[in-house]
Amino acid sequence: MRREEPLRSPPTPPRERRRSHAAAPVAFVLLLLGAVLGHYTVIVPFLLAVVLLGSGASFLSSRLNPLSTSFYLNTKPSWSAIGAVFLVGFVLLLVAYEYLVRGFGPVVP
């Protein structure tokens, strides 16, 4: 006599967790751009720093805030990319401050 096995549902594959590192190289390019253009005016690295810190806050919100619409996206920024964006933003603030204090770049070109 053959014993019948109960029907089983096939195992669900593990959910693919994709993380994007694309923001980190862009942030480092903006760091170089801000350092070079800071010799013409210190406003450029300051504005780039503000943009990067705002982007970093948005990326952090997409990872932590369930009320954010980007929280439910399939591809999110990686923690290292978020850290790199924040780090470059703070470095650009320091660059703008140092250029202003040491006189490397004028406020108004």
mmCIF file of N, CA and C in Angstrom:
data_model
loop_
_atom_site.group_PDB
_atom_site.id
_atom_site.type_symbol
_atom_site.label_atom_id
_atom_site.label_comp_id
_atom_site.label_asym_id
_atom_site.label_seq_id
_atom_site.Cartn_x
_atom_site.Cartn_y
_atom_site.Cartn_z
ATOM 1 N N MET A 1 0.803 -1.158 0.000
ATOM 2 C CA MET A 1 0.000 0.000 0.000
ATOM 3 C C MET A 1 0.868 1.251 0.000
ATOM 4 N N ARG A 2 0.511 2.142 -0.873
ATOM 5 C CA ARG A 2 1.287 3.377 -0.994
ATOM 6 C C ARG A 2 0.669 4.472 -0.146
ATOM 7 N N ARG A 3 1.513 5.103 0.593
ATOM 8 C CA ARG A 3 1.033 6.154 1.480
ATOM 9 C C ARG A 3 1.111 7.498 0.761
ATOM 10 N N GLU A 4 0.044 8.249 0.773
ATOM 11 C CA GLU A 4 0.020 9.534 0.085
ATOM 12 C C GLU A 4 0.559 10.633 0.988
ATOM 13 N N GLU A 5 1.384 11.468 0.381
ATOM 14 C CA GLU A 5 1.948 12.583 1.132
ATOM 15 C C GLU A 5 1.036 13.804 0.982
ATOM 16 N N PRO A 6 0.958 14.619 2.017
ATOM 17 C CA PRO A 6 0.125 15.824 1.904
ATOM 18 C C PRO A 6 0.757 16.798 0.907
ATOM 19 N N LEU A 7 -0.097 17.565 0.278
ATOM 20 C CA LEU A 7 0.390 18.552 -0.679
ATOM 21 C C LEU A 7 1.114 19.673 0.053
ATOM 22 N N ARG A 8 2.256 19.986 -0.460
ATOM 23 C CA ARG A 8 3.040 21.078 0.136
ATOM 24 C C ARG A 8 3.221 22.172 -0.889
ATOM 25 N N SER A 9 3.195 23.361 -0.409
ATOM 26 C CA SER A 9 3.471 24.472 -1.328
ATOM 27 C C SER A 9 4.982 24.568 -1.517
ATOM 28 N N PRO A 10 5.409 24.961 -2.697
ATOM 29 C CA PRO A 10 6.845 25.059 -2.926
ATOM 30 C C PRO A 10 7.437 26.159 -2.035
ATOM 31 N N PRO A 11 8.665 25.962 -1.618
ATOM 32 C CA PRO A 11 9.268 26.976 -0.743
ATOM 33 C C PRO A 11 9.410 28.308 -1.492
ATOM 34 N N THR A 12 9.144 29.353 -0.783
ATOM 35 C CA THR A 12 9.269 30.670 -1.412
ATOM 36 C C THR A 12 10.735 31.052 -1.455
ATOM 37 N N PRO A 13 11.171 31.592 -2.576
ATOM 38 C CA PRO A 13 12.572 31.976 -2.656
ATOM 39 C C PRO A 13 12.832 33.172 -1.736
ATOM 40 N N PRO A 14 14.052 33.274 -1.232
ATOM 41 C CA PRO A 14 14.343 34.418 -0.355
ATOM 42 C C PRO A 14 14.195 35.727 -1.118
ATOM 43 N N ARG A 15 13.669 36.699 -0.428
ATOM 44 C CA ARG A 15 13.454 37.999 -1.060
ATOM 45 C C ARG A 15 14.786 38.636 -1.390
ATOM 46 N N GLU A 16 14.891 39.063 -2.609
ATOM 47 C CA GLU A 16 16.133 39.673 -3.059
ATOM 48 C C GLU A 16 16.253 41.067 -2.469
ATOM 49 N N ARG A 17 17.316 41.308 -1.749
ATOM 50 C CA ARG A 17 17.529 42.606 -1.115
ATOM 51 C C ARG A 17 18.640 43.307 -1.866
ATOM 52 N N ARG A 18 18.243 44.204 -2.733
ATOM 53 C CA ARG A 18 19.224 44.915 -3.542
ATOM 54 C C ARG A 18 19.532 46.260 -2.905
ATOM 55 N N ARG A 19 20.807 46.576 -2.859
ATOM 56 C CA ARG A 19 21.259 47.847 -2.333
ATOM 57 C C ARG A 19 22.122 48.514 -3.390
ATOM 58 N N SER A 20 21.947 49.801 -3.521
ATOM 59 C CA SER A 20 22.664 50.554 -4.537
ATOM 60 C C SER A 20 23.793 51.357 -3.898
ATOM 61 N N HIS A 21 24.953 51.291 -4.521
ATOM 62 C CA HIS A 21 26.119 52.062 -4.071
ATOM 63 C C HIS A 21 26.393 53.234 -5.016
ATOM 64 N N ALA A 22 25.458 53.542 -5.882
ATOM 65 C CA ALA A 22 25.689 54.521 -6.943
ATOM 66 C C ALA A 22 25.894 55.938 -6.422
ATOM 67 N N ALA A 23 25.400 56.254 -5.245
ATOM 68 C CA ALA A 23 25.509 57.627 -4.737
ATOM 69 C C ALA A 23 26.925 57.953 -4.271
ATOM 70 N N ALA A 24 27.693 56.968 -3.865
ATOM 71 C CA ALA A 24 29.030 57.231 -3.328
ATOM 72 C C ALA A 24 29.982 57.816 -4.374
ATOM 73 N N PRO A 25 30.123 57.227 -5.570
ATOM 74 C CA PRO A 25 31.036 57.836 -6.548
ATOM 75 C C PRO A 25 30.590 59.230 -6.982
ATOM 76 N N VAL A 26 29.294 59.441 -7.073
ATOM 77 C CA VAL A 26 28.792 60.764 -7.449
ATOM 78 C C VAL A 26 29.159 61.782 -6.373
ATOM 79 N N ALA A 27 29.067 61.376 -5.118
ATOM 80 C CA ALA A 27 29.413 62.281 -4.018
ATOM 81 C C ALA A 27 30.893 62.656 -4.076
ATOM 82 N N PHE A 28 31.753 61.709 -4.395
ATOM 83 C CA PHE A 28 33.183 62.016 -4.455
ATOM 84 C C PHE A 28 33.531 62.887 -5.657
ATOM 85 N N VAL A 29 32.804 62.726 -6.746
ATOM 86 C CA VAL A 29 32.990 63.634 -7.893
ATOM 87 C C VAL A 29 32.566 65.046 -7.506
ATOM 88 N N LEU A 30 31.464 65.163 -6.767
ATOM 89 C CA LEU A 30 31.024 66.483 -6.307
ATOM 90 C C LEU A 30 32.012 67.091 -5.313
ATOM 91 N N LEU A 31 32.698 66.260 -4.543
ATOM 92 C CA LEU A 31 33.735 66.763 -3.645
ATOM 93 C C LEU A 31 34.872 67.393 -4.436
ATOM 94 N N LEU A 32 35.319 66.713 -5.467
ATOM 95 C CA LEU A 32 36.388 67.271 -6.308
ATOM 96 C C LEU A 32 35.927 68.539 -7.013
ATOM 97 N N LEU A 33 34.710 68.527 -7.517
ATOM 98 C CA LEU A 33 34.167 69.697 -8.191
ATOM 99 C C LEU A 33 34.065 70.880 -7.232
ATOM 100 N N GLY A 34 33.596 70.631 -6.023
ATOM 101 C CA GLY A 34 33.486 71.696 -5.035
ATOM 102 C C GLY A 34 34.835 72.237 -4.602
ATOM 103 N N ALA A 35 35.832 71.351 -4.482
ATOM 104 C CA ALA A 35 37.164 71.806 -4.087
ATOM 105 C C ALA A 35 37.802 72.654 -5.181
ATOM 106 N N VAL A 36 37.571 72.301 -6.428
ATOM 107 C CA VAL A 36 38.150 73.069 -7.535
ATOM 108 C C VAL A 36 37.422 74.395 -7.714
ATOM 109 N N LEU A 37 36.091 74.353 -7.725
ATOM 110 C CA LEU A 37 35.329 75.573 -7.941
ATOM 111 C C LEU A 37 35.310 76.477 -6.712
ATOM 112 N N GLY A 38 35.766 75.979 -5.577
ATOM 113 C CA GLY A 38 35.841 76.794 -4.375
ATOM 114 C C GLY A 38 36.872 77.902 -4.479
ATOM 115 N N HIS A 39 37.802 77.771 -5.410
ATOM 116 C CA HIS A 39 38.787 78.835 -5.611
ATOM 117 C C HIS A 39 38.156 80.056 -6.277
ATOM 118 N N TYR A 40 37.053 79.858 -6.980
ATOM 119 C CA TYR A 40 36.366 80.978 -7.617
ATOM 120 C C TYR A 40 35.396 81.650 -6.659
ATOM 121 N N THR A 41 34.669 80.856 -5.903
ATOM 122 C CA THR A 41 33.757 81.378 -4.889
ATOM 123 C C THR A 41 33.481 80.285 -3.861
ATOM 124 N N VAL A 42 33.409 80.652 -2.588
ATOM 125 C CA VAL A 42 33.161 79.659 -1.542
ATOM 126 C C VAL A 42 31.689 79.277 -1.459
ATOM 127 N N ILE A 43 30.872 79.940 -2.239
ATOM 128 C CA ILE A 43 29.446 79.606 -2.250
ATOM 129 C C ILE A 43 29.214 78.234 -2.894
ATOM 130 N N VAL A 44 30.024 77.886 -3.885
ATOM 131 C CA VAL A 44 29.831 76.617 -4.608
ATOM 132 C C VAL A 44 30.003 75.411 -3.688
ATOM 133 N N PRO A 45 31.115 75.281 -2.928
ATOM 134 C CA PRO A 45 31.190 74.103 -2.052
ATOM 135 C C PRO A 45 30.139 74.120 -0.946
ATOM 136 N N PHE A 46 29.752 75.313 -0.497
ATOM 137 C CA PHE A 46 28.709 75.385 0.526
ATOM 138 C C PHE A 46 27.376 74.872 -0.022
ATOM 139 N N LEU A 47 27.013 75.308 -1.224
ATOM 140 C CA LEU A 47 25.752 74.854 -1.823
ATOM 141 C C LEU A 47 25.779 73.357 -2.128
ATOM 142 N N LEU A 48 26.916 72.871 -2.612
ATOM 143 C CA LEU A 48 27.029 71.429 -2.860
ATOM 144 C C LEU A 48 26.911 70.648 -1.557
ATOM 145 N N ALA A 49 27.473 71.175 -0.473
ATOM 146 C CA ALA A 49 27.372 70.507 0.823
ATOM 147 C C ALA A 49 25.925 70.453 1.294
ATOM 148 N N VAL A 50 25.203 71.545 1.114
ATOM 149 C CA VAL A 50 23.789 71.567 1.523
ATOM 150 C C VAL A 50 22.982 70.558 0.705
ATOM 151 N N VAL A 51 23.255 70.490 -0.581
ATOM 152 C CA VAL A 51 22.546 69.522 -1.440
ATOM 153 C C VAL A 51 22.874 68.091 -1.022
ATOM 154 N N LEU A 52 24.142 67.808 -0.734
ATOM 155 C CA LEU A 52 24.527 66.456 -0.344
ATOM 156 C C LEU A 52 23.956 66.081 1.020
ATOM 157 N N LEU A 53 23.933 67.007 1.954
ATOM 158 C CA LEU A 53 23.355 66.688 3.262
ATOM 159 C C LEU A 53 21.850 66.464 3.152
ATOM 160 N N GLY A 54 21.181 67.220 2.308
ATOM 161 C CA GLY A 54 19.756 66.987 2.073
ATOM 162 C C GLY A 54 19.501 65.646 1.399
ATOM 163 N N SER A 55 20.354 65.299 0.446
ATOM 164 C CA SER A 55 20.218 63.996 -0.213
ATOM 165 C C SER A 55 20.489 62.861 0.756
ATOM 166 N N GLY A 56 21.477 63.043 1.609
ATOM 167 C CA GLY A 56 21.764 62.026 2.617
ATOM 168 C C GLY A 56 20.601 61.837 3.574
ATOM 169 N N ALA A 57 19.948 62.932 3.953
ATOM 170 C CA ALA A 57 18.773 62.827 4.820
ATOM 171 C C ALA A 57 17.637 62.100 4.106
ATOM 172 N N SER A 58 17.477 62.364 2.818
ATOM 173 C CA SER A 58 16.453 61.664 2.047
ATOM 174 C C SER A 58 16.773 60.175 1.931
ATOM 175 N N PHE A 59 18.038 59.842 1.698
ATOM 176 C CA PHE A 59 18.442 58.431 1.624
ATOM 177 C C PHE A 59 18.219 57.742 2.970
ATOM 178 N N LEU A 60 18.554 58.426 4.051
ATOM 179 C CA LEU A 60 18.352 57.852 5.376
ATOM 180 C C LEU A 60 16.876 57.634 5.651
ATOM 181 N N SER A 61 16.048 58.557 5.204
ATOM 182 C CA SER A 61 14.603 58.409 5.363
ATOM 183 C C SER A 61 14.084 57.212 4.578
ATOM 184 N N SER A 62 14.664 56.966 3.416
ATOM 185 C CA SER A 62 14.208 55.825 2.619
ATOM 186 C C SER A 62 14.567 54.497 3.276
ATOM 187 N N ARG A 63 15.535 54.497 4.181
ATOM 188 C CA ARG A 63 15.893 53.268 4.877
ATOM 189 C C ARG A 63 15.183 53.109 6.210
ATOM 190 N N LEU A 64 14.792 54.222 6.864
ATOM 191 C CA LEU A 64 14.284 54.139 8.223
ATOM 192 C C LEU A 64 12.810 54.489 8.383
ATOM 193 N N ASN A 65 12.270 55.340 7.546
ATOM 194 C CA ASN A 65 10.934 55.889 7.748
ATOM 195 C C ASN A 65 9.888 55.116 6.954
ATOM 196 N N PRO A 66 9.036 54.341 7.613
ATOM 197 C CA PRO A 66 8.006 53.596 6.872
ATOM 198 C C PRO A 66 6.920 54.484 6.275
ATOM 199 N N LEU A 67 6.843 55.745 6.679
ATOM 200 C CA LEU A 67 5.863 56.661 6.092
ATOM 201 C C LEU A 67 6.372 57.289 4.802
ATOM 202 N N SER A 68 7.634 57.103 4.494
ATOM 203 C CA SER A 68 8.210 57.611 3.258
ATOM 204 C C SER A 68 7.859 56.670 2.108
ATOM 205 N N THR A 69 7.526 57.247 0.966
ATOM 206 C CA THR A 69 7.173 56.390 -0.181
ATOM 207 C C THR A 69 8.375 55.618 -0.695
ATOM 208 N N SER A 70 9.573 56.141 -0.536
ATOM 209 C CA SER A 70 10.765 55.426 -1.015
ATOM 210 C C SER A 70 11.157 54.280 -0.095
ATOM 211 N N PHE A 71 10.510 54.155 1.060
ATOM 212 C CA PHE A 71 10.773 53.040 1.975
ATOM 213 C C PHE A 71 10.390 51.713 1.339
ATOM 214 N N TYR A 72 9.428 51.728 0.441
ATOM 215 C CA TYR A 72 8.907 50.499 -0.154
ATOM 216 C C TYR A 72 9.481 50.199 -1.534
ATOM 217 N N LEU A 73 10.515 50.895 -1.930
ATOM 218 C CA LEU A 73 11.166 50.610 -3.204
ATOM 219 C C LEU A 73 11.958 49.315 -3.119
ATOM 220 N N ASN A 74 12.166 48.674 -4.254
ATOM 221 C CA ASN A 74 12.942 47.435 -4.274
ATOM 222 C C ASN A 74 14.434 47.699 -4.091
ATOM 223 N N THR A 75 14.928 48.764 -4.690
ATOM 224 C CA THR A 75 16.348 49.094 -4.593
ATOM 225 C C THR A 75 16.500 50.347 -3.750
ATOM 226 N N LYS A 76 17.267 50.214 -2.678
ATOM 227 C CA LYS A 76 17.495 51.324 -1.761
ATOM 228 C C LYS A 76 18.988 51.613 -1.705
ATOM 229 N N PRO A 77 19.370 52.822 -1.272
ATOM 230 C CA PRO A 77 20.796 53.100 -1.125
ATOM 231 C C PRO A 77 21.382 52.288 0.028
ATOM 232 N N SER A 78 22.628 51.872 -0.147
ATOM 233 C CA SER A 78 23.280 51.095 0.899
ATOM 234 C C SER A 78 23.701 52.011 2.037
ATOM 235 N N TRP A 79 23.974 51.393 3.184
ATOM 236 C CA TRP A 79 24.409 52.182 4.336
ATOM 237 C C TRP A 79 25.743 52.857 4.056
ATOM 238 N N SER A 80 26.614 52.181 3.334
ATOM 239 C CA SER A 80 27.907 52.797 3.025
ATOM 240 C C SER A 80 27.746 53.989 2.084
ATOM 241 N N ALA A 81 26.805 53.913 1.155
ATOM 242 C CA ALA A 81 26.558 55.055 0.261
ATOM 243 C C ALA A 81 25.978 56.228 1.033
ATOM 244 N N ILE A 82 25.081 55.950 1.981
ATOM 245 C CA ILE A 82 24.520 57.017 2.802
ATOM 246 C C ILE A 82 25.610 57.667 3.635
ATOM 247 N N GLY A 83 26.467 56.855 4.221
ATOM 248 C CA GLY A 83 27.578 57.388 5.006
ATOM 249 C C GLY A 83 28.528 58.216 4.166
ATOM 250 N N ALA A 84 28.799 57.763 2.938
ATOM 251 C CA ALA A 84 29.694 58.511 2.050
ATOM 252 C C ALA A 84 29.097 59.856 1.667
ATOM 253 N N VAL A 85 27.800 59.904 1.427
ATOM 254 C CA VAL A 85 27.143 61.163 1.063
ATOM 255 C C VAL A 85 27.212 62.147 2.232
ATOM 256 N N PHE A 86 26.928 61.669 3.446
ATOM 257 C CA PHE A 86 27.033 62.542 4.614
ATOM 258 C C PHE A 86 28.472 63.001 4.844
ATOM 259 N N LEU A 87 29.410 62.086 4.712
ATOM 260 C CA LEU A 87 30.820 62.428 4.932
ATOM 261 C C LEU A 87 31.296 63.479 3.945
ATOM 262 N N VAL A 88 30.974 63.312 2.678
ATOM 263 C CA VAL A 88 31.382 64.281 1.658
ATOM 264 C C VAL A 88 30.687 65.616 1.892
ATOM 265 N N GLY A 89 29.444 65.605 2.336
ATOM 266 C CA GLY A 89 28.752 66.853 2.650
ATOM 267 C C GLY A 89 29.457 67.621 3.762
ATOM 268 N N PHE A 90 29.851 66.921 4.820
ATOM 269 C CA PHE A 90 30.563 67.584 5.916
ATOM 270 C C PHE A 90 31.954 68.054 5.483
ATOM 271 N N VAL A 91 32.623 67.267 4.660
ATOM 272 C CA VAL A 91 33.944 67.681 4.168
ATOM 273 C C VAL A 91 33.817 68.925 3.300
ATOM 274 N N LEU A 92 32.787 68.999 2.479
ATOM 275 C CA LEU A 92 32.589 70.199 1.666
ATOM 276 C C LEU A 92 32.271 71.420 2.521
ATOM 277 N N LEU A 93 31.558 71.241 3.619
ATOM 278 C CA LEU A 93 31.360 72.358 4.539
ATOM 279 C C LEU A 93 32.699 72.829 5.114
ATOM 280 N N LEU A 94 33.562 71.876 5.467
ATOM 281 C CA LEU A 94 34.892 72.241 5.970
ATOM 282 C C LEU A 94 35.735 72.921 4.895
ATOM 283 N N VAL A 95 35.624 72.448 3.670
ATOM 284 C CA VAL A 95 36.360 73.066 2.560
ATOM 285 C C VAL A 95 35.908 74.506 2.370
ATOM 286 N N ALA A 96 34.609 74.735 2.378
ATOM 287 C CA ALA A 96 34.100 76.097 2.208
ATOM 288 C C ALA A 96 34.562 76.987 3.355
ATOM 289 N N TYR A 97 34.535 76.472 4.569
ATOM 290 C CA TYR A 97 34.981 77.255 5.716
ATOM 291 C C TYR A 97 36.475 77.575 5.631
ATOM 292 N N GLU A 98 37.274 76.570 5.306
ATOM 293 C CA GLU A 98 38.725 76.795 5.216
ATOM 294 C C GLU A 98 39.081 77.753 4.081
ATOM 295 N N TYR A 99 38.419 77.629 2.952
ATOM 296 C CA TYR A 99 38.675 78.558 1.851
ATOM 297 C C TYR A 99 38.317 79.985 2.249
ATOM 298 N N LEU A 100 37.240 80.137 3.008
ATOM 299 C CA LEU A 100 36.820 81.473 3.438
ATOM 300 C C LEU A 100 37.797 82.046 4.453
ATOM 301 N N VAL A 101 38.195 81.235 5.454
ATOM 302 C CA VAL A 101 39.076 81.720 6.503
ATOM 303 C C VAL A 101 40.472 82.019 5.983
ATOM 304 N N ARG A 102 41.006 81.160 5.130
ATOM 305 C CA ARG A 102 42.377 81.335 4.640
ATOM 306 C C ARG A 102 42.477 82.229 3.413
ATOM 307 N N GLY A 103 41.347 82.622 2.873
ATOM 308 C CA GLY A 103 41.367 83.536 1.733
ATOM 309 C C GLY A 103 41.674 82.876 0.397
ATOM 310 N N PHE A 104 41.467 81.558 0.293
ATOM 311 C CA PHE A 104 41.728 80.854 -0.974
ATOM 312 C C PHE A 104 40.685 81.188 -2.030
ATOM 313 N N GLY A 105 39.483 81.512 -1.593
ATOM 314 C CA GLY A 105 38.421 81.812 -2.546
ATOM 315 C C GLY A 105 37.573 82.955 -2.035
ATOM 316 N N PRO A 106 37.154 83.848 -2.903
ATOM 317 C CA PRO A 106 36.299 84.962 -2.465
ATOM 318 C C PRO A 106 34.864 84.499 -2.258
ATOM 319 N N VAL A 107 34.115 85.302 -1.545
ATOM 320 C CA VAL A 107 32.700 84.976 -1.342
ATOM 321 C C VAL A 107 31.943 85.216 -2.642
ATOM 322 N N VAL A 108 32.208 86.345 -3.268
ATOM 323 C CA VAL A 108 31.562 86.697 -4.536
ATOM 324 C C VAL A 108 32.655 86.736 -5.601
ATOM 325 N N PRO A 109 32.469 86.040 -6.720
ATOM 326 C CA PRO A 109 33.531 86.014 -7.740
ATOM 327 C C PRO A 109 33.774 87.358 -8.383
#
